[in-house]
GROMACS .gro file of C-alpha atoms in nm:
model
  216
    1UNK     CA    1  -1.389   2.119  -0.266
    2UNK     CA    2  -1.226   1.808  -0.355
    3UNK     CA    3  -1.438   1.482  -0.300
    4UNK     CA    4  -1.296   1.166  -0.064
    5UNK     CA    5  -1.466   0.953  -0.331
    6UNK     CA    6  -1.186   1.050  -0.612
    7UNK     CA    7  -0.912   1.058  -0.425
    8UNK     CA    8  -0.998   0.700  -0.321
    9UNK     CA    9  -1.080   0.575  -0.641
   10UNK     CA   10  -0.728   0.740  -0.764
   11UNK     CA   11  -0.521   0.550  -0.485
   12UNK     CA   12  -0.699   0.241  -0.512
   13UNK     CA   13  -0.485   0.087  -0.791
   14UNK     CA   14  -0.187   0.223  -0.687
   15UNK     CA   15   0.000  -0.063  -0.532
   16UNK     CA   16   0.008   0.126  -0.195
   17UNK     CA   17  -0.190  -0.185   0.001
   18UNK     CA   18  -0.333  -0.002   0.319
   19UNK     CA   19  -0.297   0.353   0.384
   20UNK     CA   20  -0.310   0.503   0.735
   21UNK     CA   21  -0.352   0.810   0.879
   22UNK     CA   22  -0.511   0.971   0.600
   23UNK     CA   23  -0.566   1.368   0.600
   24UNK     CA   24  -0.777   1.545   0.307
   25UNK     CA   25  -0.764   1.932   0.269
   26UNK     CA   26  -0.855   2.202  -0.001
   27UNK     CA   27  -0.542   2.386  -0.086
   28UNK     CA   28  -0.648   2.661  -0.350
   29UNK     CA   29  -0.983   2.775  -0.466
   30UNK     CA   30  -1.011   2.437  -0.704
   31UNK     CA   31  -0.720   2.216  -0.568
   32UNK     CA   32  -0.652   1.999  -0.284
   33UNK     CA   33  -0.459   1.744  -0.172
   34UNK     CA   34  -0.433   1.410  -0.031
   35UNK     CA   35  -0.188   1.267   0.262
   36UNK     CA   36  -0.153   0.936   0.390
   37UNK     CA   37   0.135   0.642   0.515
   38UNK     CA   38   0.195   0.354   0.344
   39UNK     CA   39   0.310   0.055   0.592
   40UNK     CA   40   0.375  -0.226   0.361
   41UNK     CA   41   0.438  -0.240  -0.001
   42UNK     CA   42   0.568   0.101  -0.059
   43UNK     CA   43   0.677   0.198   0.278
   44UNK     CA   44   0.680   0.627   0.333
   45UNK     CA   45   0.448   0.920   0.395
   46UNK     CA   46   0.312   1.049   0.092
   47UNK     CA   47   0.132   1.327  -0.040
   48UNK     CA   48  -0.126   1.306  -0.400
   49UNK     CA   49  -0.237   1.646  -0.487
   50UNK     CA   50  -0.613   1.655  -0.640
   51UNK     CA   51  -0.830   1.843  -0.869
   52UNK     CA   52  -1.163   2.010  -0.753
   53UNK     CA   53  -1.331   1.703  -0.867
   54UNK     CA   54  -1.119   1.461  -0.633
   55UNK     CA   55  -0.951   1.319  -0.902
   56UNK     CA   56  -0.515   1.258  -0.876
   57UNK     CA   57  -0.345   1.570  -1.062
   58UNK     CA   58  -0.054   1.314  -1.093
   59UNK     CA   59   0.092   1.056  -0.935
   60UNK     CA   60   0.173   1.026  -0.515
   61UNK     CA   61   0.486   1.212  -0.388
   62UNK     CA   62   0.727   1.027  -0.109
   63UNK     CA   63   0.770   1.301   0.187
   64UNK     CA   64   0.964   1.060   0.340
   65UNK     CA   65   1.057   0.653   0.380
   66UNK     CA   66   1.172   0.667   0.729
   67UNK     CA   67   0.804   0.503   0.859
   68UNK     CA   68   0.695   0.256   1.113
   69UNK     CA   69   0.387   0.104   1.269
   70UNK     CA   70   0.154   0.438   1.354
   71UNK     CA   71   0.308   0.676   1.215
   72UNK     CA   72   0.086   1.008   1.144
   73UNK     CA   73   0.026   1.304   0.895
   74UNK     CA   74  -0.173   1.575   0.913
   75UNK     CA   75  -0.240   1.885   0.610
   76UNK     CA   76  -0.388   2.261   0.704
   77UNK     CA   77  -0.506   2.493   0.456
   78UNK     CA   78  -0.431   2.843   0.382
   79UNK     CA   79  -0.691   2.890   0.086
   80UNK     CA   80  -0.486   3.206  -0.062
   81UNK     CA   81  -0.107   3.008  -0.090
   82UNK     CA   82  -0.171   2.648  -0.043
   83UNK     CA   83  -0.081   2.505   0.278
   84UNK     CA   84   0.128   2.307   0.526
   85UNK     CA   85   0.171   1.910   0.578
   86UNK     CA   86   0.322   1.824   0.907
   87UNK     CA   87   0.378   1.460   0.970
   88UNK     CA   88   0.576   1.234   1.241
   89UNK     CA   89   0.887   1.000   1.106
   90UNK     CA   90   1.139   0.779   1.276
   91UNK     CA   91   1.505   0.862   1.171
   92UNK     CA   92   1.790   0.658   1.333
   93UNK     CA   93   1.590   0.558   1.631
   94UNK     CA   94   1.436   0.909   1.706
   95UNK     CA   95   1.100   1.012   1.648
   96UNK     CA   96   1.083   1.330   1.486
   97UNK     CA   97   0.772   1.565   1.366
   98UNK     CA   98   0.868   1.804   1.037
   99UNK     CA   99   0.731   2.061   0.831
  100UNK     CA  100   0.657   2.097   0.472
  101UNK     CA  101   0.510   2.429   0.297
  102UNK     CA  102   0.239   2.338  -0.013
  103UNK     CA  103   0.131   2.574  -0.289
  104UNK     CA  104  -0.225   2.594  -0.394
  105UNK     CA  105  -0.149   2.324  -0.679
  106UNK     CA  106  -0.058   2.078  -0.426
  107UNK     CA  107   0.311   2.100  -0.483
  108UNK     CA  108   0.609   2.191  -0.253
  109UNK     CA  109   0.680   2.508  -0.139
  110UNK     CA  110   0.972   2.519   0.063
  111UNK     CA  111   1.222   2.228   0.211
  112UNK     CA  112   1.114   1.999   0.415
  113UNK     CA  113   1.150   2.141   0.805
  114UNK     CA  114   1.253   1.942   1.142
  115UNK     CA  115   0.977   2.085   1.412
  116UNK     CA  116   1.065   1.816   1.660
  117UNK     CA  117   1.387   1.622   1.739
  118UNK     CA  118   1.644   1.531   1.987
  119UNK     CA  119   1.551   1.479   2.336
  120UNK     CA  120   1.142   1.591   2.278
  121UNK     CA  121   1.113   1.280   2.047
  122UNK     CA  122   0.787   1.425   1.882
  123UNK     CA  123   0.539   1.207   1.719
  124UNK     CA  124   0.103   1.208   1.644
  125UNK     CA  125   0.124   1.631   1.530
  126UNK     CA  126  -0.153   1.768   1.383
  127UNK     CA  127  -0.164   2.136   1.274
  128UNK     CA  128  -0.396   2.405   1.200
  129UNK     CA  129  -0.450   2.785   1.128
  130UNK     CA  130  -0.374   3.034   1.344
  131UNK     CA  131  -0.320   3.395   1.234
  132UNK     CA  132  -0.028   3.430   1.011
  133UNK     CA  133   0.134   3.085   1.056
  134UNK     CA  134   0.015   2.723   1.226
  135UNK     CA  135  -0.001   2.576   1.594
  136UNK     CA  136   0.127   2.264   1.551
  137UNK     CA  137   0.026   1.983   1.880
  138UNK     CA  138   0.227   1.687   1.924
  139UNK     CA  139   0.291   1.377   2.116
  140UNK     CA  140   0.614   1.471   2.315
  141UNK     CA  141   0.798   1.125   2.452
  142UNK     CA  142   1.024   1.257   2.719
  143UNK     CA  143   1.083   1.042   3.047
  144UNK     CA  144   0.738   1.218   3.136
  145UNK     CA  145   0.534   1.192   2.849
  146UNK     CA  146   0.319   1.514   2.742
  147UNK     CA  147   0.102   1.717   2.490
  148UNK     CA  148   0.271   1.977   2.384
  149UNK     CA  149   0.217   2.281   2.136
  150UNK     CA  150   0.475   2.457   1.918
  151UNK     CA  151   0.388   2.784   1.642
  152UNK     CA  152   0.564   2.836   1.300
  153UNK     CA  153   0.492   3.068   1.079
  154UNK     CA  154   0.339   2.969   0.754
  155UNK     CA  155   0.718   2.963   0.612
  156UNK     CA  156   0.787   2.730   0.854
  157UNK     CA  157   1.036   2.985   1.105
  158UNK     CA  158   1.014   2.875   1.462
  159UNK     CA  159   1.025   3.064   1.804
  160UNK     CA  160   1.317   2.991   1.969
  161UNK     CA  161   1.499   3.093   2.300
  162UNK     CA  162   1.807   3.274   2.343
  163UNK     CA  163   2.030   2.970   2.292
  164UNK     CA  164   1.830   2.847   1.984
  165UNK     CA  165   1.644   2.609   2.122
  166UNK     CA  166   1.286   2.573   1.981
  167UNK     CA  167   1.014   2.713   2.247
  168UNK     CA  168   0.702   2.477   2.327
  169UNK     CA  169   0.446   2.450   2.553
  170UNK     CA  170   0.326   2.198   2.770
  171UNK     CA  171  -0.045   2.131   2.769
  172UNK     CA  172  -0.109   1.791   2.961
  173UNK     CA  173   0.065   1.489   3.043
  174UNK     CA  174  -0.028   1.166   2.825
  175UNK     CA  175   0.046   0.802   2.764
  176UNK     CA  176   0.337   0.729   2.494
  177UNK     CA  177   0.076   0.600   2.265
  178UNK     CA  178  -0.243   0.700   2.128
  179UNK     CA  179  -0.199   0.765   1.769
  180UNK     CA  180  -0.284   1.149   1.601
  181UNK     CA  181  -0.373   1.466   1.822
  182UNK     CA  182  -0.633   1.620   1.611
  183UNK     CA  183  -0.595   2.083   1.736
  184UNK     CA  184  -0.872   2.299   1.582
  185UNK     CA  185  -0.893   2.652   1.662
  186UNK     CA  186  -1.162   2.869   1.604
  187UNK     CA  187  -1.257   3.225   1.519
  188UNK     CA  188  -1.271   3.345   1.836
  189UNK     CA  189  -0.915   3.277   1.981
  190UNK     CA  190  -1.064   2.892   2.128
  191UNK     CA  191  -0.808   2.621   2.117
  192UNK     CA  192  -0.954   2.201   2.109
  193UNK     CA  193  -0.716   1.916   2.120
  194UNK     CA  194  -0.845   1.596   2.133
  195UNK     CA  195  -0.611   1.281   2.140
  196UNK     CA  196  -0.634   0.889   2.227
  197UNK     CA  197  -0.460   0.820   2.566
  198UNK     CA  198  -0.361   0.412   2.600
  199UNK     CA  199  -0.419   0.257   2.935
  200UNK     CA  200  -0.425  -0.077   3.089
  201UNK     CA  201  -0.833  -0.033   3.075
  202UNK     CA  202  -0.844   0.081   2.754
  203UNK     CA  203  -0.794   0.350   2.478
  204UNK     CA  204  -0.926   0.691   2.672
  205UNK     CA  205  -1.055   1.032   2.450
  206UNK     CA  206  -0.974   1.313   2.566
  207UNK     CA  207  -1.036   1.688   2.514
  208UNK     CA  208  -0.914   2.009   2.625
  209UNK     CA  209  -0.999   2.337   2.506
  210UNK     CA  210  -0.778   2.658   2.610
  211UNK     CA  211  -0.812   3.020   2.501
  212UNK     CA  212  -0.481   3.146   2.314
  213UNK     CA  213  -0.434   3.456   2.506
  214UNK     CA  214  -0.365   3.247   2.830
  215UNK     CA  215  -0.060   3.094   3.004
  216UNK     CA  216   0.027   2.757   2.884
   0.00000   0.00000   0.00000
């Protein structure tokens, strides 16, 4: 797959300054792509699609400009049609997680898609696999702060309850801060989230690891 040595070398020169977050995935068969936030000189969350070599098939695509300090992004792969970036944003004083579908060339496959807003004020996602779509984990800042998960289907279509409202499930409660949630699942139906909880004492790791077939 794509090498973190091109994509590097491609970004180095681009008048970014200091990218955070960064995520790296394999898209198609002999494409990937690159995601990262830019703080300073060009403010945003962007995403550089690469060749198999790691090399920048272009130049770096703004998903959005609405960033601040710790802001995250984080890419899954579905090697047969691309992929998904999720990433967290703050939009008129609300912190909001959306969606974005790739193709296997890196480029956009559907609109971009709000996941997270009003009063779950969403931020740190990650996303990964599962099945036919993605189980996407995220930093929920309600008056009780929380982990919480959330599926979409690989077009990005949410469950939702009989009023509309999007369905989620709590998984533990957390500090405000921590920066990303990384979720893996693997082959078997096992769930890991591991996240960064902030304390007076210190910066804490955590993991938990669920099976999907059981009550969140």
């Amino acid at each position: 797959g794509p090498s973190v040595a091109g994509a590097c070398g491609a970004g180095a020169s681009s008048g970014f300054g200091a990218a955070t977050s960064l995520a790296l995935a394999q898209l198609g068969t002999e494409t990937g792509a690159l995601a990262f936030v830019s703080e300073q000189a060009q403010p945003g969350v962007w995403l550089l699609p690469l060749s198999a070599a790691g090399e920048a098939s272009g130049a770096p695509v703004r998903l959005s400009a609405a960033v601040s300090t710790s802001n995250t992004v984080d890419l899954a792969t579905r090697e047969q049609d691309g992929g998904a970036v999720v990433y967290s944003i703050d939009a008129a004083q609300s912190h909001e997680v959306r969606f974005r579908r790739l193709n296997a060339r890196g480029g956009f496959a559907s609109e971009e898609i709000k996941l997270v807003s009003g009063a779950l004020q969403g931020r740190d996602a990650s996303v990964a696999r599962l099945g036919g779509g993605y189980v996407v984990a995220f930093r929920s800042l309600e008056a009780a702060p929380q982990i919480r998960l959330l599926f979409v289907t690989k077009e990005g279509n949410l469950q939702r309850d009989g009023v509309g409202r999007v369905i989620t499930y709590p998984v533990a409660s957390a500090s405000p801060t921590g920066g990303r949630i990384t979720v893996r699942v693997s082959t078997d139906g096992q769930l890991l989230l591991g996240f960064l909880d902030a304390s007076e004492a210190g910066p804490k790791l955590r993991l938990i690891r669920k099976r999907l077939d059981c009550a969140f």
